[in-house]
Coordinates of C-alpha atoms in Angstrom, one line a residue:
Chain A
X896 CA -128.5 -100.7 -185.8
X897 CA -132.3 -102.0 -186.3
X898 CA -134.3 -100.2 -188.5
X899 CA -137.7 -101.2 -186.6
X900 CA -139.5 -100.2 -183.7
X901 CA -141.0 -103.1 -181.3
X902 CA -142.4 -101.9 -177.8
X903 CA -140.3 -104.2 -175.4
X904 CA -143.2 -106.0 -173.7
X905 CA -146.9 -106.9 -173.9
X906 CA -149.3 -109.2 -171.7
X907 CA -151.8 -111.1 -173.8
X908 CA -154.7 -113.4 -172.0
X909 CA -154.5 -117.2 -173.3
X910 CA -157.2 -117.3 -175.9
X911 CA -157.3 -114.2 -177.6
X912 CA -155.7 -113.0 -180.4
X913 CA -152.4 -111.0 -179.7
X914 CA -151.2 -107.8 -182.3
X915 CA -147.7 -107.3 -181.7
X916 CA -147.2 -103.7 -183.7
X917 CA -143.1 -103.0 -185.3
X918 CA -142.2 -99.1 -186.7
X919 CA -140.0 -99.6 -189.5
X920 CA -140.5 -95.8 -190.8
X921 CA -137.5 -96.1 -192.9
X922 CA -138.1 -98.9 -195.1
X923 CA -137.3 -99.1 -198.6
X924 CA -139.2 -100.3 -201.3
X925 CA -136.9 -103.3 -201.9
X926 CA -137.0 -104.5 -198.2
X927 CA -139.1 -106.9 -196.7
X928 CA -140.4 -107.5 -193.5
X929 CA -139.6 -110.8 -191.2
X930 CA -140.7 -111.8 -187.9
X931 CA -139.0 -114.4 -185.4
X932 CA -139.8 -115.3 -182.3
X933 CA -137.5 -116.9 -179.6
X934 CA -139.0 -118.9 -176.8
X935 CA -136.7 -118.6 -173.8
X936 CA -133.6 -120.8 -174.0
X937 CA -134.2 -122.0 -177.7
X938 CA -133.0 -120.8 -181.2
X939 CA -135.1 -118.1 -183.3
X940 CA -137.8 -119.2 -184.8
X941 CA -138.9 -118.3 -188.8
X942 CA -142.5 -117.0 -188.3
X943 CA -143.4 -115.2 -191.4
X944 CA -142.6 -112.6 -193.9
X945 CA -144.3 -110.3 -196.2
X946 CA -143.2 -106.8 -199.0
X947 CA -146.3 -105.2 -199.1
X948 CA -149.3 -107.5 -199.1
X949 CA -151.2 -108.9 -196.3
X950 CA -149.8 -112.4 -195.3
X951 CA -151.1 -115.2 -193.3
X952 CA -149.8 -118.8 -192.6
X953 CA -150.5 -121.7 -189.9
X954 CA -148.7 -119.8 -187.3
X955 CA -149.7 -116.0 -188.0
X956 CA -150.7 -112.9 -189.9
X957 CA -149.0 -110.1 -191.2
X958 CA -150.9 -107.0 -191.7
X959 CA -148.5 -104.1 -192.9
X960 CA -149.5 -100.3 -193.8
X961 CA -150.3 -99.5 -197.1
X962 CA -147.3 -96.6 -196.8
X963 CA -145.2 -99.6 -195.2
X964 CA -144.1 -97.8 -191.9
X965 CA -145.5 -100.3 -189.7
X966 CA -146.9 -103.7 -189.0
X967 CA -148.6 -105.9 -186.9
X968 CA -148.1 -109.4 -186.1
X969 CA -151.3 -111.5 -185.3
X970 CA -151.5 -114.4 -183.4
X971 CA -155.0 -115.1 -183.7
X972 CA -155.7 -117.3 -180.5
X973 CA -152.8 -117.2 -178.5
X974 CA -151.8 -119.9 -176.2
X975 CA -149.1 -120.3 -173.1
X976 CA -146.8 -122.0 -175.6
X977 CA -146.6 -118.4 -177.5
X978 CA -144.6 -116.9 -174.8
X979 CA -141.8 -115.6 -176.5
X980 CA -139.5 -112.7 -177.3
X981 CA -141.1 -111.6 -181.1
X982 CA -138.8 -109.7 -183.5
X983 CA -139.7 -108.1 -186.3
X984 CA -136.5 -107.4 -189.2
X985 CA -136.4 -105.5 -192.4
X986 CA -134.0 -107.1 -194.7
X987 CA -133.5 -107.6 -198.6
X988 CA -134.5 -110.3 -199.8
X989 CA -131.4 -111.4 -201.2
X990 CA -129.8 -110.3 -197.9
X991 CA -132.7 -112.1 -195.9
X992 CA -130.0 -114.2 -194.6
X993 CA -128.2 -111.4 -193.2
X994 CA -130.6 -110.4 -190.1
X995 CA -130.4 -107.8 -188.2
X996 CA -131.6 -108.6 -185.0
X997 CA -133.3 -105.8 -182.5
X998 CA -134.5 -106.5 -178.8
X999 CA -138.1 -107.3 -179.6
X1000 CA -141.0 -107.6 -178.0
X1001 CA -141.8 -109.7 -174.8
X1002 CA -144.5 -111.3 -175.1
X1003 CA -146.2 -113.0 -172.1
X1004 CA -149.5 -114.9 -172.8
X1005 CA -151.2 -115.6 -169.2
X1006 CA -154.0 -117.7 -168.3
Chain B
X770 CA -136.3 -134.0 -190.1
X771 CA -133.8 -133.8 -188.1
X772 CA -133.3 -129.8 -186.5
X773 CA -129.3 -127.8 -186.1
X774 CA -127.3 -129.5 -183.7
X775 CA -125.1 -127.9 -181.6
X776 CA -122.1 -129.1 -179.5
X777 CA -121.8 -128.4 -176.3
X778 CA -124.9 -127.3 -174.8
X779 CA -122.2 -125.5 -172.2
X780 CA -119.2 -124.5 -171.5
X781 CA -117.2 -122.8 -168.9
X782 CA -113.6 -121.4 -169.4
X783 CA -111.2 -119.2 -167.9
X784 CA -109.9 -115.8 -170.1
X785 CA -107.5 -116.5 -172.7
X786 CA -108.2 -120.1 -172.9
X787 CA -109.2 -121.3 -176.2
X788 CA -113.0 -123.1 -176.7
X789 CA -115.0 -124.7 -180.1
X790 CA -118.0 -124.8 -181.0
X791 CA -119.8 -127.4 -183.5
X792 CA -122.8 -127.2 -185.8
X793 CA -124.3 -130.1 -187.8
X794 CA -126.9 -128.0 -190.1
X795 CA -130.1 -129.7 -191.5
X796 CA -129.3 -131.9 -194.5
X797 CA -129.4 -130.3 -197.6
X798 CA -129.0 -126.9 -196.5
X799 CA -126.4 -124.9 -198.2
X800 CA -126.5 -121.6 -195.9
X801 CA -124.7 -121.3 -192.5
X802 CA -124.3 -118.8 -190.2
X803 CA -123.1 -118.4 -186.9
X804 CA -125.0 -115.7 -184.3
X805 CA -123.4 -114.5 -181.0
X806 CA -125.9 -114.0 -178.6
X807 CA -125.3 -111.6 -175.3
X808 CA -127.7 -111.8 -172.4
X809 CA -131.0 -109.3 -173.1
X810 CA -129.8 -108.6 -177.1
X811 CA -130.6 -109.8 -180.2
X812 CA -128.6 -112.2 -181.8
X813 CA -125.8 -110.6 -183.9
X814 CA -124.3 -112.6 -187.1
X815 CA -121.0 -113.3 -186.6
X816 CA -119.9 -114.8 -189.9
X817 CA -122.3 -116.3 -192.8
X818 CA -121.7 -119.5 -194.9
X819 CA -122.4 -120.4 -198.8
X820 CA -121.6 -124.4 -199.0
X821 CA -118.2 -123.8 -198.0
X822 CA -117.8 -120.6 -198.8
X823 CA -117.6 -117.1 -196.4
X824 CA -120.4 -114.7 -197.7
X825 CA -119.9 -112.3 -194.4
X826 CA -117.8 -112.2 -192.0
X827 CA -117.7 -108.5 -191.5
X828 CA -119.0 -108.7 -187.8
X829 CA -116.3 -111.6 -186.9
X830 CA -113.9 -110.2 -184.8
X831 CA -110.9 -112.1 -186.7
X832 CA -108.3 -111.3 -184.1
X833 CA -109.8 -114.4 -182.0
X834 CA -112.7 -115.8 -183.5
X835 CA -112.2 -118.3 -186.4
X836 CA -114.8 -120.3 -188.4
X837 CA -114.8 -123.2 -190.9
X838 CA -116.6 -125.2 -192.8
X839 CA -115.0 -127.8 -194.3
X840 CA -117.1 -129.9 -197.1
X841 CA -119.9 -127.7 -196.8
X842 CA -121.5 -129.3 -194.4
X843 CA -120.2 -129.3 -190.4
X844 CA -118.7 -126.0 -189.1
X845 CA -116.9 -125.1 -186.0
X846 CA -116.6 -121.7 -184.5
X847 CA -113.3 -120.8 -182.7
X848 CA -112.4 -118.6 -180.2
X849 CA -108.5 -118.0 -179.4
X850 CA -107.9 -116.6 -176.5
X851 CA -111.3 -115.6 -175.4
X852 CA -112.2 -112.4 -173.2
X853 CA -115.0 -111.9 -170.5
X854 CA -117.1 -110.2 -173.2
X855 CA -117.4 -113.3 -174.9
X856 CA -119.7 -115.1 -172.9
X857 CA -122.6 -115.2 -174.8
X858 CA -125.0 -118.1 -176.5
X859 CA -123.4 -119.0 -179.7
X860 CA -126.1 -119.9 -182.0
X861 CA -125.9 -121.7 -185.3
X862 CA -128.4 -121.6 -188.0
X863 CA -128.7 -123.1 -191.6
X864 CA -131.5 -121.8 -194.6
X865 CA -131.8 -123.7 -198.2
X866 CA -134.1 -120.1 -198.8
X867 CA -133.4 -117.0 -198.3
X868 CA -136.1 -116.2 -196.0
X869 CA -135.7 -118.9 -193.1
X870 CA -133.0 -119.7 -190.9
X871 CA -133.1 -122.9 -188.6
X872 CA -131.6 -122.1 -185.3
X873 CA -129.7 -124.8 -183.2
X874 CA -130.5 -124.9 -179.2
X875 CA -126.8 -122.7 -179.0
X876 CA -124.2 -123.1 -176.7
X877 CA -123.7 -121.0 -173.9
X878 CA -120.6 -119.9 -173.2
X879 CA -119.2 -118.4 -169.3
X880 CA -115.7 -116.9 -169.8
X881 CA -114.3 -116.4 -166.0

């Protein structure tokens, strides 16, 4: 079974920034967080991953709790093209191959 | 460079017929796995590659499903006879880390 939380859905207006929140109550120190995202009809997509700092690339932030229960996934302007199922995975790092995948979060971004 | 690719896009069979599935990872990537992929779920790892090596294949069911991957590079996933339950997207990724997969388009399958 997942170990993390995701609300199934959120709506997000094109051009603001959209936080996309995971539970993962039950992580252990060793275990990092990962988020993909899946645009309908296409593969997974690597988005970003962090253990206990804040973590930002081209694509997104990660912001997680200092306790590490929980996270939040920023996309800081999103557009149409961010439509997407997001899902957010706790994982060793040397098992970060080995992904556990839960049903996500639904994102719709609308004009 | 050039992403997973995936063979066939589609394909429809009747139960207990046998189907394969082929994956080209990106060049130079040691890790493969294969994912089953049922309508409104997650993807689910079916079996995970080290060159051409298994790593896991504890979520393979291994009374029907097969995998290979010959030479550490192509792979082909098997299934022998297949059921309704198994149409799904099969989805094929590869990683040279350990923190990001490539995912191919899949291929979905419609067992009928």
């Amino acid at each position: 079974d997942a170990k993390t939380t995701q609300p199934p859905s959120m709506d997000c207006a094109e051009g603001r920034a959209a936080n996309l929140p995971c539970n993962h109550s039950t992580i252990s120190g060793n275990e990092y967080v990962y988020w993909y995202r899946q645009i309908h009809s296409q593969g997974p997509q690597y988005i970003i991953h962090g253990l206990k700092n804040n973590e930002t690339n081209e694509m997104a932030s990660l912001i997680i709790t200092e306790d590490r229960k929980s996270s939040t996934l920023i996309l800081p302007h999103a557009t149409l093209r961010d439509t997407a199922v997001y899902y957010c995975i706790v994982a060793l790092y040397n098992q970060g191959g080995k992904l556990i995948f839960g049903q996500g979060t639904e994102l719709s971004v609308k004009p | 460079e050039a992403g997973v690719a995936q063979s066939p896009r589609y394909k429809i069979i009747e139960k207990r017929q046998s189907v394969a599935f082929w994956c080209n990872p990106i060049s130079g990537h040691a890790t493969l796995y294969w994912y089953q992929q049922i309508l409104g779920q997650g993807p689910k790892l079916l079996i995970q590659f080290q060159n051409n090596g298994v790593v896991d294949d504890s979520q393979l069911p291994k009374d029907r499903f097969s995998a290979e991957r010959l030479k550490g590079v192509d792979s082909t996933l098997k299934i022998q006879p297949a059921k309704l339950e198994d149409s799904a997207v099969y989805l094929c990724a590869s990683s040279r880390t350990l923190y990001e997969q490539y995912f191919g388009p899949g291929t979905r399958l419609t067992v009928t």
